[in-house]
Short mmCIF file of C-alpha atoms in Angstrom, two decimals:
data_model
loop_
_atom_site.label_atom_id
_atom_site.label_comp_id
_atom_site.label_asym_id
_atom_site.label_seq_id
_atom_site.Cartn_x
_atom_site.Cartn_y
_atom_site.Cartn_z
CA UNK A 1 -75.25 33.63 -52.13
CA UNK A 2 -72.61 34.38 -54.73
CA UNK A 3 -69.35 32.33 -54.78
CA UNK A 4 -66.21 33.97 -53.34
CA UNK A 5 -64.27 35.41 -56.32
CA UNK A 6 -61.07 33.37 -56.68
CA UNK A 7 -58.08 35.65 -57.63
CA UNK A 8 -55.53 34.42 -60.23
CA UNK A 9 -51.89 35.41 -60.14
CA UNK A 10 -52.46 38.04 -62.96
CA UNK A 11 -55.24 39.75 -61.07
CA UNK A 12 -52.85 41.55 -58.69
CA UNK A 13 -49.30 43.02 -58.60
CA UNK A 14 -47.90 42.07 -55.21
CA UNK A 15 -50.56 41.29 -52.78
CA UNK A 16 -54.10 39.88 -53.39
CA UNK A 17 -57.12 41.93 -52.23
CA UNK A 18 -57.95 41.85 -48.57
CA UNK A 19 -61.67 42.54 -48.64
CA UNK A 20 -63.85 45.28 -47.38
CA UNK A 21 -64.88 46.86 -44.05
CA UNK A 22 -67.03 45.13 -41.54
CA UNK A 23 -68.58 47.72 -39.19
CA UNK A 24 -69.29 45.23 -36.40
CA UNK A 25 -65.45 45.30 -35.83
CA UNK A 26 -65.20 49.06 -35.16
CA UNK A 27 -64.33 49.05 -31.58
CA UNK A 28 -62.08 45.95 -31.93
CA UNK A 29 -60.10 47.35 -34.78
CA UNK A 30 -59.67 50.67 -32.83
CA UNK A 31 -58.30 48.59 -29.94
CA UNK A 32 -55.95 46.79 -32.21
CA UNK A 33 -54.67 49.96 -33.72
CA UNK A 34 -53.71 51.07 -30.26
CA UNK A 35 -51.91 47.87 -29.49
CA UNK A 36 -50.04 48.05 -32.70
CA UNK A 37 -48.36 51.20 -31.62
CA UNK A 38 -46.89 49.24 -28.68
CA UNK A 39 -45.26 46.64 -30.84
CA UNK A 40 -41.52 46.65 -31.02
CA UNK A 41 -40.28 48.87 -33.83
CA UNK A 42 -37.91 47.80 -36.45
CA UNK A 43 -35.24 50.13 -34.95
CA UNK A 44 -35.66 48.44 -31.64
CA UNK A 45 -35.20 45.03 -33.15
CA UNK A 46 -32.10 46.19 -34.99
CA UNK A 47 -30.69 47.71 -31.77
CA UNK A 48 -31.17 44.38 -30.12
CA UNK A 49 -29.58 42.60 -33.03
CA UNK A 50 -26.63 45.01 -32.87
CA UNK A 51 -26.18 44.73 -28.94
CA UNK A 52 -22.86 43.60 -27.80
CA UNK A 53 -24.20 40.73 -25.72
CA UNK A 54 -27.31 38.96 -24.39
CA UNK A 55 -27.60 41.20 -21.31
CA UNK A 56 -27.56 44.39 -23.39
CA UNK A 57 -30.11 42.95 -25.83
CA UNK A 58 -32.34 41.86 -22.88
CA UNK A 59 -31.96 45.34 -21.30
CA UNK A 60 -33.33 46.90 -24.43
CA UNK A 61 -36.53 44.86 -23.77
CA UNK A 62 -36.86 46.36 -20.29
CA UNK A 63 -39.45 48.87 -21.32
CA UNK A 64 -41.51 46.44 -23.35
CA UNK A 65 -43.94 43.59 -22.41
CA UNK A 66 -41.08 41.16 -22.83
CA UNK A 67 -39.03 42.59 -19.95
CA UNK A 68 -37.09 39.91 -18.10
CA UNK A 69 -37.23 39.78 -14.44
CA UNK A 70 -34.38 41.59 -12.70
CA UNK A 71 -31.38 39.40 -12.12
CA UNK A 72 -32.94 36.42 -13.96
CA UNK A 73 -31.46 36.07 -17.46
CA UNK A 74 -31.74 32.31 -17.73
CA UNK A 75 -32.89 31.31 -21.23
CA UNK A 76 -35.68 29.09 -19.72
CA UNK A 77 -37.17 32.25 -18.17
CA UNK A 78 -37.02 33.98 -21.60
CA UNK A 79 -38.81 31.11 -23.26
CA UNK A 80 -41.37 31.09 -20.35
CA UNK A 81 -42.03 34.76 -20.92
CA UNK A 82 -42.37 34.47 -24.67
CA UNK A 83 -44.76 31.61 -24.32
CA UNK A 84 -46.80 33.61 -21.93
CA UNK A 85 -46.83 36.46 -24.28
CA UNK A 86 -48.06 34.13 -27.11
CA UNK A 87 -50.77 32.72 -25.01
CA UNK A 88 -51.84 36.33 -23.97
CA UNK A 89 -51.99 37.52 -27.64
CA UNK A 90 -53.96 34.50 -28.71
CA UNK A 91 -56.40 34.99 -25.80
CA UNK A 92 -56.82 38.59 -26.74
CA UNK A 93 -57.47 37.58 -30.41
CA UNK A 94 -60.15 35.16 -29.24
CA UNK A 95 -61.72 37.94 -27.16
CA UNK A 96 -61.59 40.50 -30.00
CA UNK A 97 -62.95 38.27 -32.74
CA UNK A 98 -66.69 38.22 -33.04
CA UNK A 99 -66.75 35.28 -35.48
CA UNK A 100 -65.99 32.13 -33.41
CA UNK A 101 -65.17 29.94 -36.52
CA UNK A 102 -62.22 32.27 -37.29
CA UNK A 103 -60.86 31.87 -33.74
CA UNK A 104 -61.31 28.01 -34.04
CA UNK A 105 -59.53 28.12 -37.47
CA UNK A 106 -56.49 29.68 -35.89
CA UNK A 107 -56.65 27.27 -33.12
CA UNK A 108 -56.44 24.36 -35.45
CA UNK A 109 -52.76 25.14 -35.88
CA UNK A 110 -52.11 23.66 -32.48
CA UNK A 111 -54.44 20.77 -33.28
CA UNK A 112 -52.42 19.90 -36.30
CA UNK A 113 -49.14 20.22 -34.50
CA UNK A 114 -50.48 17.87 -31.69
CA UNK A 115 -51.58 15.37 -34.40
CA UNK A 116 -48.24 15.21 -36.04
CA UNK A 117 -46.82 14.26 -32.67
CA UNK A 118 -49.57 11.88 -31.74
CA UNK A 119 -49.62 10.02 -34.93
CA UNK A 120 -45.85 9.68 -35.21
CA UNK A 121 -45.78 8.34 -31.63
CA UNK A 122 -48.62 5.95 -32.34
CA UNK A 123 -47.09 4.63 -35.65
CA UNK A 124 -43.59 4.18 -33.98
CA UNK A 125 -45.19 2.57 -30.89
CA UNK A 126 -43.79 5.14 -28.50
CA UNK A 127 -45.65 6.35 -25.30
CA UNK A 128 -48.35 8.75 -26.21
CA UNK A 129 -47.83 11.09 -23.35
CA UNK A 130 -49.81 14.19 -22.46
CA UNK A 131 -47.25 16.86 -23.43
CA UNK A 132 -49.29 18.31 -26.15
CA UNK A 133 -50.08 22.03 -26.79
CA UNK A 134 -53.22 23.14 -24.93
CA UNK A 135 -53.99 25.97 -27.29
CA UNK A 136 -55.91 23.75 -29.83
CA UNK A 137 -59.68 22.97 -30.19
CA UNK A 138 -59.00 19.35 -29.02
CA UNK A 139 -57.77 19.06 -25.45
CA UNK A 140 -54.51 17.20 -25.06
CA UNK A 141 -56.06 14.73 -22.61
CA UNK A 142 -58.59 13.71 -25.24
CA UNK A 143 -55.83 13.15 -27.92
CA UNK A 144 -53.97 10.87 -25.46
CA UNK A 145 -57.09 9.02 -24.61
CA UNK A 146 -58.37 8.50 -28.06
CA UNK A 147 -55.05 7.58 -29.45
CA UNK A 148 -54.26 5.14 -26.57
CA UNK A 149 -57.68 3.21 -27.37
CA UNK A 150 -56.28 2.43 -30.77
CA UNK A 151 -59.75 2.76 -32.50
CA UNK A 152 -59.49 6.27 -33.85
CA UNK A 153 -61.34 5.49 -36.88
CA UNK A 154 -64.28 3.40 -35.36
CA UNK A 155 -65.58 6.22 -33.14
CA UNK A 156 -65.48 9.57 -34.83
CA UNK A 157 -64.94 11.57 -31.58
CA UNK A 158 -62.50 14.14 -33.06
CA UNK A 159 -63.67 17.13 -35.17
CA UNK A 160 -63.90 16.29 -38.90
CA UNK A 161 -60.58 17.99 -39.92
CA UNK A 162 -58.70 16.07 -37.21
CA UNK A 163 -60.32 12.88 -38.18
CA UNK A 164 -59.53 13.39 -41.80
CA UNK A 165 -55.85 14.40 -40.95
CA UNK A 166 -55.41 11.16 -38.91
CA UNK A 167 -56.85 9.01 -41.72
CA UNK A 168 -54.76 10.54 -44.39
CA UNK A 169 -51.59 10.47 -42.22
CA UNK A 170 -52.04 6.79 -41.25
CA UNK A 171 -52.83 5.90 -44.85
CA UNK A 172 -49.72 7.86 -46.21
CA UNK A 173 -47.52 6.20 -43.57
CA UNK A 174 -48.54 2.65 -44.47
CA UNK A 175 -48.03 3.29 -48.23
CA UNK A 176 -44.23 3.57 -47.82
CA UNK A 177 -43.68 3.10 -44.05
CA UNK A 178 -42.05 6.51 -44.14
CA UNK A 179 -42.47 8.78 -41.06
CA UNK A 180 -42.19 11.87 -43.12
CA UNK A 181 -45.31 10.91 -45.16
CA UNK A 182 -47.33 11.64 -41.90
CA UNK A 183 -46.21 15.23 -41.98
CA UNK A 184 -46.74 15.65 -45.68
CA UNK A 185 -50.35 14.24 -45.35
CA UNK A 186 -51.14 16.48 -42.39
CA UNK A 187 -49.63 19.61 -44.00
CA UNK A 188 -51.83 18.97 -47.05
CA UNK A 189 -54.96 18.35 -45.03
CA UNK A 190 -54.19 21.43 -43.02
CA UNK A 191 -53.64 23.62 -46.03
CA UNK A 192 -56.94 22.31 -47.77
CA UNK A 193 -58.85 22.76 -44.51
CA UNK A 194 -57.70 26.41 -44.16
CA UNK A 195 -58.72 27.18 -47.77
CA UNK A 196 -62.06 25.41 -47.20
CA UNK A 197 -62.78 27.29 -44.08
CA UNK A 198 -61.73 30.62 -45.62
CA UNK A 199 -64.20 30.09 -48.43
CA UNK A 200 -66.91 29.02 -45.99
CA UNK A 201 -66.25 32.14 -43.91
CA UNK A 202 -66.40 34.19 -47.26
CA UNK A 203 -63.21 35.89 -46.15
CA UNK A 204 -61.19 37.27 -49.08
CA UNK A 205 -58.49 38.22 -46.71
CA UNK A 206 -58.03 34.71 -45.18
CA UNK A 207 -58.28 33.12 -48.54
CA UNK A 208 -55.57 35.33 -49.83
CA UNK A 209 -53.46 34.86 -46.76
CA UNK A 210 -53.66 31.04 -46.86
CA UNK A 211 -52.88 30.92 -50.56
CA UNK A 212 -49.87 33.15 -50.07
CA UNK A 213 -48.83 30.96 -47.25
CA UNK A 214 -49.14 27.85 -49.40
CA UNK A 215 -47.07 29.52 -52.24
CA UNK A 216 -44.34 30.55 -49.74
CA UNK A 217 -44.21 27.10 -48.29
CA UNK A 218 -43.93 25.66 -51.68
CA UNK A 219 -41.07 28.14 -52.50
CA UNK A 220 -39.20 27.06 -49.42
CA UNK A 221 -39.98 23.42 -50.02
CA UNK A 222 -38.55 23.67 -53.61
CA UNK A 223 -35.33 25.23 -52.37
CA UNK A 224 -35.01 22.70 -49.58
CA UNK A 225 -35.56 19.77 -51.93
CA UNK A 226 -32.98 21.21 -54.24
CA UNK A 227 -30.51 21.69 -51.35
CA UNK A 228 -30.98 18.25 -49.92
CA UNK A 229 -31.07 16.70 -53.52
CA UNK A 230 -34.18 14.85 -52.54
CA UNK A 231 -36.39 13.46 -55.27
CA UNK A 232 -39.91 14.09 -53.93
CA UNK A 233 -41.78 16.21 -56.46
CA UNK A 234 -45.20 15.31 -54.90
CA UNK A 235 -44.78 17.16 -51.54
CA UNK A 236 -45.91 20.56 -52.83
CA UNK A 237 -49.14 21.84 -51.28
CA UNK A 238 -52.09 22.56 -53.67
CA UNK A 239 -54.34 25.63 -53.61
CA UNK A 240 -51.77 28.38 -53.88
CA UNK A 241 -51.58 31.09 -56.55
CA UNK A 242 -48.72 29.39 -58.40
CA UNK A 243 -49.36 26.32 -60.30
CA UNK A 244 -47.38 23.16 -59.00
CA UNK A 245 -45.86 22.50 -62.30
CA UNK A 246 -43.64 25.64 -61.99
CA UNK A 247 -42.17 24.38 -58.74
CA UNK A 248 -41.62 21.02 -60.25
CA UNK A 249 -39.82 22.56 -63.19
CA UNK A 250 -37.85 24.54 -60.71
CA UNK A 251 -36.44 21.39 -59.21
CA UNK A 252 -34.73 20.56 -62.53
CA UNK A 253 -33.14 24.05 -62.93
CA UNK A 254 -30.03 25.49 -61.26
CA UNK A 255 -30.25 28.14 -58.55
CA UNK A 256 -29.46 31.00 -60.99
CA UNK A 257 -32.36 30.03 -63.25
CA UNK A 258 -35.02 30.06 -60.60
CA UNK A 259 -35.42 33.94 -60.32
CA UNK A 260 -36.42 34.14 -64.11
CA UNK A 261 -38.79 31.15 -63.61
CA UNK A 262 -40.82 33.10 -61.09
CA UNK A 263 -40.40 36.49 -62.86
CA UNK A 264 -44.14 36.77 -63.67
CA UNK A 265 -45.12 36.04 -60.03
CA UNK A 266 -45.13 38.43 -57.01
CA UNK A 267 -42.41 36.09 -55.55
CA UNK A 268 -39.74 36.89 -58.02
CA UNK A 269 -37.56 38.84 -55.53
CA UNK A 270 -38.00 36.19 -52.81
CA UNK A 271 -37.05 33.28 -55.04
CA UNK A 272 -34.11 35.28 -56.74
CA UNK A 273 -32.59 36.67 -53.43
CA UNK A 274 -33.15 33.40 -51.61
CA UNK A 275 -31.72 31.15 -54.23
CA UNK A 276 -28.61 33.31 -54.64
CA UNK A 277 -28.09 33.60 -50.76
CA UNK A 278 -28.55 29.81 -50.53
CA UNK A 279 -26.11 29.05 -53.37
CA UNK A 280 -23.42 31.28 -51.80
CA UNK A 281 -23.92 30.79 -48.24
CA UNK A 282 -25.65 27.35 -47.82
CA UNK A 283 -28.35 28.83 -45.71
CA UNK A 284 -32.04 29.48 -45.76
CA UNK A 285 -31.88 32.54 -43.57
CA UNK A 286 -32.48 34.90 -46.44
CA UNK A 287 -35.35 33.08 -48.12
CA UNK A 288 -37.10 32.75 -44.74
CA UNK A 289 -36.67 36.36 -44.05
CA UNK A 290 -38.05 37.31 -47.43
CA UNK A 291 -41.00 34.97 -46.97
CA UNK A 292 -41.86 36.49 -43.59
CA UNK A 293 -41.37 39.90 -45.04
CA UNK A 294 -43.79 39.18 -47.98
CA UNK A 295 -46.24 37.73 -45.53
CA UNK A 296 -45.87 40.84 -43.29
CA UNK A 297 -46.31 43.12 -46.10
CA UNK A 298 -49.63 41.42 -46.98
CA UNK A 299 -50.67 41.78 -43.28
CA UNK A 300 -49.66 45.34 -43.12
CA UNK A 301 -51.89 46.12 -46.11
CA UNK A 302 -54.84 45.72 -43.64
CA UNK A 303 -53.97 49.30 -42.49
CA UNK A 304 -56.38 50.34 -45.27
CA UNK A 305 -59.22 48.71 -43.43
CA UNK A 306 -61.11 51.05 -41.12
CA UNK A 307 -63.07 48.27 -39.38
CA UNK A 308 -63.09 44.56 -39.92
CA UNK A 309 -61.54 41.24 -38.90
CA UNK A 310 -58.52 41.74 -41.09
CA UNK A 311 -56.55 44.11 -38.75
CA UNK A 312 -57.32 41.72 -35.78
CA UNK A 313 -56.08 38.61 -37.64
CA UNK A 314 -53.10 40.63 -38.90
CA UNK A 315 -52.25 41.84 -35.41
CA UNK A 316 -52.26 38.18 -34.08
CA UNK A 317 -49.95 37.00 -36.89
CA UNK A 318 -47.63 40.05 -36.67
CA UNK A 319 -47.34 39.63 -32.88
CA UNK A 320 -46.59 35.90 -33.24
CA UNK A 321 -43.84 36.96 -35.80
CA UNK A 322 -42.47 39.55 -33.37
CA UNK A 323 -42.37 36.93 -30.57
CA UNK A 324 -40.34 34.56 -32.90
CA UNK A 325 -38.00 37.50 -33.81
CA UNK A 326 -37.39 38.34 -30.22
CA UNK A 327 -36.63 34.64 -29.47
CA UNK A 328 -34.23 34.53 -32.42
CA UNK A 329 -32.31 37.55 -31.35
CA UNK A 330 -32.03 36.51 -27.73
CA UNK A 331 -31.13 32.91 -28.68
CA UNK A 332 -28.55 34.22 -31.06
CA UNK A 333 -27.12 36.65 -28.45
CA UNK A 334 -27.20 34.11 -25.67
CA UNK A 335 -25.03 31.71 -27.86
CA UNK A 336 -22.80 34.40 -29.25
CA UNK A 337 -23.85 33.97 -32.78
CA UNK A 338 -22.54 36.49 -35.37
CA UNK A 339 -24.68 39.61 -35.55
CA UNK A 340 -24.61 39.36 -39.47
CA UNK A 341 -26.57 36.14 -39.21
CA UNK A 342 -29.26 37.80 -37.12
CA UNK A 343 -29.42 40.85 -39.49
CA UNK A 344 -29.68 38.50 -42.52
CA UNK A 345 -32.64 36.80 -40.91
CA UNK A 346 -34.49 39.86 -39.61
CA UNK A 347 -33.61 42.76 -41.90
CA UNK B 1 17.52 -8.38 -0.56
CA UNK B 2 21.08 -8.48 0.81
CA UNK B 3 19.96 -9.68 4.24
CA UNK B 4 18.07 -12.73 3.02
CA UNK B 5 20.45 -13.86 0.39
CA UNK B 6 22.19 -17.22 0.61
CA UNK B 7 25.78 -16.62 -0.45
CA UNK B 8 26.09 -19.93 -2.42
CA UNK B 9 27.59 -20.70 -5.79
CA UNK B 10 24.09 -22.01 -6.78
CA UNK B 11 22.55 -18.72 -5.94
CA UNK B 12 25.20 -16.83 -7.74
CA UNK B 13 24.43 -18.90 -10.94
CA UNK B 14 20.73 -18.27 -10.48
CA UNK B 15 21.27 -14.60 -10.03
CA UNK B 16 23.49 -14.43 -13.13
CA UNK B 17 20.68 -15.96 -15.13
CA UNK B 18 18.22 -13.42 -13.67
CA UNK B 19 20.52 -10.58 -14.64
CA UNK B 20 20.73 -11.81 -18.13
CA UNK B 21 16.97 -12.23 -18.36
CA UNK B 22 16.34 -8.76 -16.88
CA UNK B 23 18.71 -7.18 -19.31
CA UNK B 24 16.99 -8.79 -22.22
CA UNK B 25 13.56 -7.75 -20.87
CA UNK B 26 14.89 -4.22 -20.50
CA UNK B 27 16.05 -4.13 -23.98
CA UNK B 28 12.82 -5.41 -25.36
CA UNK B 29 10.67 -3.06 -23.27
CA UNK B 30 12.89 -0.22 -24.23
CA UNK B 31 12.14 -1.04 -27.79
CA UNK B 32 8.44 -1.41 -27.08
CA UNK B 33 8.50 1.95 -25.31
CA UNK B 34 10.16 3.66 -28.30
CA UNK B 35 7.61 2.09 -30.67
CA UNK B 36 4.70 2.96 -28.61
CA UNK B 37 5.94 6.62 -28.32
CA UNK B 38 6.30 6.73 -32.11
CA UNK B 39 2.77 5.34 -32.68
CA UNK B 40 1.44 7.74 -29.94
CA UNK B 41 2.99 10.79 -31.49
CA UNK B 42 1.66 9.81 -35.03
CA UNK B 43 -1.94 9.41 -33.72
CA UNK B 44 -1.71 12.59 -31.57
CA UNK B 45 -0.64 14.52 -34.76
CA UNK B 46 -3.66 13.11 -36.52
CA UNK B 47 -5.90 13.94 -33.78
CA UNK B 48 -5.17 17.58 -33.48
CA UNK B 49 -6.55 18.74 -36.93
CA UNK B 50 -9.27 16.08 -36.75
CA UNK B 51 -10.56 17.51 -33.43
CA UNK B 52 -10.44 21.04 -34.69
CA UNK B 53 -12.43 20.06 -37.75
CA UNK B 54 -15.03 18.14 -35.74
CA UNK B 55 -15.41 20.99 -33.24
CA UNK B 56 -15.87 23.36 -36.12
CA UNK B 57 -18.51 21.11 -37.63
CA UNK B 58 -20.34 20.54 -34.50
CA UNK B 59 -20.34 24.26 -33.77
CA UNK B 60 -21.71 24.96 -37.16
CA UNK B 61 -24.46 22.25 -36.58
CA UNK B 62 -25.36 23.76 -33.15
CA UNK B 63 -25.43 27.27 -34.56
CA UNK B 64 -27.81 26.26 -37.28
CA UNK B 65 -29.91 24.29 -35.03
CA UNK B 66 -30.28 27.12 -32.64
CA UNK B 67 -31.34 29.42 -35.44
CA UNK B 68 -33.89 26.79 -36.63
CA UNK B 69 -35.27 26.29 -33.27
CA UNK B 70 -35.57 29.94 -32.54
CA UNK B 71 -37.47 30.67 -35.72
CA UNK B 72 -39.87 27.71 -35.26
CA UNK B 73 -42.85 27.39 -32.89
CA UNK B 74 -41.86 25.21 -29.99
CA UNK B 75 -44.70 22.59 -30.83
CA UNK B 76 -43.30 22.31 -34.42
CA UNK B 77 -39.73 21.68 -33.10
CA UNK B 78 -41.04 19.03 -30.81
CA UNK B 79 -43.14 17.29 -33.42
CA UNK B 80 -40.38 17.50 -36.03
CA UNK B 81 -37.67 15.92 -33.89
CA UNK B 82 -39.60 13.48 -31.65
CA UNK B 83 -39.25 10.35 -33.87
CA UNK B 84 -36.02 10.14 -35.77
CA UNK B 85 -35.85 8.04 -38.93
CA UNK B 86 -32.13 7.70 -39.23
CA UNK B 87 -30.84 4.43 -37.75
CA UNK B 88 -27.28 4.36 -36.58
CA UNK B 89 -25.30 1.26 -35.51
CA UNK B 90 -21.60 1.10 -34.54
CA UNK B 91 -19.38 -1.97 -34.87
CA UNK B 92 -16.25 -2.36 -32.93
CA UNK B 93 -13.31 -4.45 -34.06
CA UNK B 94 -9.98 -4.68 -32.33
CA UNK B 95 -6.51 -4.24 -33.78
CA UNK B 96 -3.24 -4.97 -32.20
CA UNK B 97 -0.55 -2.43 -31.83
CA UNK B 98 2.50 -3.44 -29.75
CA UNK B 99 0.24 -5.97 -28.02
CA UNK B 100 -2.31 -3.24 -27.12
CA UNK B 101 -5.78 -3.99 -28.29
CA UNK B 102 -7.04 -0.78 -29.88
CA UNK B 103 -10.59 -0.41 -31.14
CA UNK B 104 -11.40 0.10 -34.79
CA UNK B 105 -14.93 1.59 -35.16
CA UNK B 106 -17.16 1.31 -38.19
CA UNK B 107 -20.65 2.72 -38.53
CA UNK B 108 -23.73 1.73 -40.53
CA UNK B 109 -26.41 4.28 -41.08
CA UNK B 110 -29.70 3.86 -42.80
CA UNK B 111 -32.66 6.05 -43.43
CA UNK B 112 -32.98 9.72 -44.05
CA UNK B 113 -31.86 12.21 -41.39
CA UNK B 114 -34.52 14.68 -42.39
CA UNK B 115 -37.49 13.15 -40.50
CA UNK B 116 -40.31 15.90 -40.90
CA UNK B 117 -42.37 17.73 -43.34
CA UNK B 118 -41.72 21.06 -44.84
CA UNK B 119 -44.55 23.27 -44.00
CA UNK B 120 -43.88 23.94 -40.38
CA UNK B 121 -40.21 23.61 -40.15
CA UNK B 122 -37.16 25.86 -41.01
CA UNK B 123 -34.68 25.11 -43.75
CA UNK B 124 -31.97 25.76 -41.28
CA UNK B 125 -33.02 22.54 -39.66
CA UNK B 126 -32.16 20.63 -42.77
CA UNK B 127 -28.79 22.41 -42.94
CA UNK B 128 -28.12 21.59 -39.29
CA UNK B 129 -29.08 17.90 -39.65
CA UNK B 130 -27.11 17.41 -42.83
CA UNK B 131 -24.10 19.02 -41.25
CA UNK B 132 -24.47 16.63 -38.25
CA UNK B 133 -24.63 13.71 -40.60
CA UNK B 134 -21.40 14.91 -42.30
CA UNK B 135 -19.82 15.38 -38.98
CA UNK B 136 -20.53 11.80 -37.94
CA UNK B 137 -17.64 10.24 -40.09
CA UNK B 138 -15.03 12.56 -38.54
CA UNK B 139 -16.69 12.20 -35.17
CA UNK B 140 -16.24 8.40 -35.18
CA UNK B 141 -12.71 8.63 -36.55
CA UNK B 142 -11.87 11.04 -33.76
CA UNK B 143 -13.44 8.76 -31.12
CA UNK B 144 -11.46 5.90 -32.49
CA UNK B 145 -8.13 7.85 -32.54
CA UNK B 146 -8.68 9.33 -29.09
CA UNK B 147 -9.40 5.87 -27.62
CA UNK B 148 -6.34 4.33 -29.33
CA UNK B 149 -4.20 7.30 -28.01
CA UNK B 150 -5.53 6.77 -24.43
CA UNK B 151 -4.90 3.00 -24.57
CA UNK B 152 -1.42 3.50 -26.02
CA UNK B 153 -0.64 6.25 -23.46
CA UNK B 154 -1.64 3.92 -20.58
CA UNK B 155 0.53 1.14 -22.03
CA UNK B 156 3.46 3.54 -22.65
CA UNK B 157 3.21 4.74 -19.11
CA UNK B 158 3.22 1.16 -17.80
CA UNK B 159 6.15 0.14 -20.11
CA UNK B 160 8.10 3.08 -19.06
CA UNK B 161 7.79 2.31 -15.42
CA UNK B 162 8.78 -1.29 -16.14
CA UNK B 163 11.77 -0.13 -18.02
CA UNK B 164 12.73 2.33 -15.28
CA UNK B 165 12.25 -0.32 -12.57
CA UNK B 166 14.40 -2.77 -14.40
CA UNK B 167 17.02 -0.13 -15.23
CA UNK B 168 17.22 1.55 -11.88
CA UNK B 169 16.07 -0.90 -9.38
CA UNK B 170 16.08 -4.56 -10.37
CA UNK B 171 19.32 -4.85 -12.51
CA UNK B 172 21.49 -2.72 -10.06
CA UNK B 173 20.17 -4.74 -7.06
CA UNK B 174 20.99 -7.96 -8.79
CA UNK B 175 24.46 -6.83 -9.70
CA UNK B 176 24.97 -5.73 -6.01
CA UNK B 177 23.80 -9.13 -4.75
CA UNK B 178 25.97 -10.85 -7.17
CA UNK B 179 29.04 -8.79 -6.06
CA UNK B 180 28.10 -9.46 -2.42
CA UNK B 181 27.88 -13.28 -3.00
CA UNK B 182 31.09 -13.17 -5.02
CA UNK B 183 32.80 -11.40 -2.15
CA UNK B 184 31.48 -13.80 0.36
CA UNK B 185 32.55 -16.75 -1.74
CA UNK B 186 35.98 -15.32 -2.23
CA UNK B 187 36.39 -14.63 1.46
CA UNK B 188 35.37 -18.27 2.25
CA UNK B 189 37.80 -19.28 -0.32
CA UNK B 190 40.53 -17.34 1.28
CA UNK B 191 39.59 -18.59 4.72
CA UNK B 192 39.94 -22.12 3.46
CA UNK B 193 43.27 -21.48 1.79
CA UNK B 194 44.74 -19.86 4.96
CA UNK B 195 43.32 -22.67 7.09
CA UNK B 196 44.93 -25.27 4.91
CA UNK B 197 48.31 -23.33 4.93
CA UNK B 198 48.13 -23.23 8.80
CA UNK B 199 47.41 -26.98 8.87
CA UNK B 200 50.33 -27.63 6.64
CA UNK B 201 52.71 -25.44 8.85
CA UNK B 202 51.53 -27.38 11.99
CA UNK B 203 52.10 -30.73 10.33
CA UNK B 204 55.56 -29.60 8.97
CA UNK B 205 56.50 -28.31 12.50
#
């Protein structure tokens, strides 16, 4: 079987290739295309953002799947509905995907989130609890049970990637006794695992997606390190399209010089706009919006696929993004935040 | 007081001493009241802009935090903030303002306030936490000043009541009693003189 061709940054203009059709997914793709029509339009989100108050913004959702119960406009209810919608879309994704490893790959996001919590609690000798997310491959009860036995390493009961993440996180923590090292280690293991799995599944789309995700995370990390004046050049994730040296070099430059540094990459506009906004407004809203927009643009390029897993994965991720956007707008409206802030984040 | 008073010269002398003491106490307490008022006004003037600044900073922190929380997955928010790395300790010393023990707060902080990785968290969370860290200095200063103001206000209220009691109750009553005893003694003296004169008249007749 030939190796999956790795793209370099010069091989594409804005987005890397998304792979070809897979005719096993004809029905599933058609189903997703129908569901895509029901997603909230950009105009609907802008109307919500421009609504006068929370009630008005919530009323705009009345015709959608996020409709709030009549009379109940408590934010806990909103959060509950959003959680339900997210669980439903993930359930639908696992039903539509024919390749079980891809479903498992996306479930690992919850596993890694649970691990961050469990390892942190174990290292700081806090009660482990059972309040973990149940959307992962490892059940929350098992996490609690294994970590409370304190012999995570002797009996490899977790899947390989979890075991590796735990080992790396504990090792990283004891090197400097720094809680943040746990997160850095788990982030790194997660990124490498995602790339490994994408290659194993021979998915050009997933490989491109995860590499873009790593690049965008590194861009945000670079700006955050600069903003907080933190000297940690080794926290960048490996495996993206952009070489790490560029990010490290970016840490030494001023905000105005960052745009030109990334001029030859597809992320030039993100870095330039994000850095300028950060310098003038002391806020990451614009860079995060630009990152989301870039990733959404990549996901939307799956419109060219007639049948395949790409539109289904793209639907899951865009739906999750939509849920986050609805939460953002409703939170902002509930707390009387400035409309400009919402527009800066979502437009 | 008048009903139970012994109209004797000893009592008169004792009351005169009490009046002198009460007058001196009244003068001292009035001075204390004035100084407490001055201190309280000074602190209140400092508190007003400080409170506005702290409220603005905390509002900004909350605003950023809400934006960060809204854009992050709930699991990521929970994992990021579950175990803080910043340690905060507060030392309290006491200073003396007009015999009122007012607290002087000093903080010691160690560790980084940003206690999470970068991949699954929002940059707005960094901004929120850094703003919170900056707000701590002003927040502690505000707490110190407000506590001082509260203690001084209580002391001022107490002192004012003492001054009023001395001025409007104790000293006038003592003066009234002194006048009463003086009158009684003068009357007794006049009785005595008239009795002696009568006896003299009887002897002469």
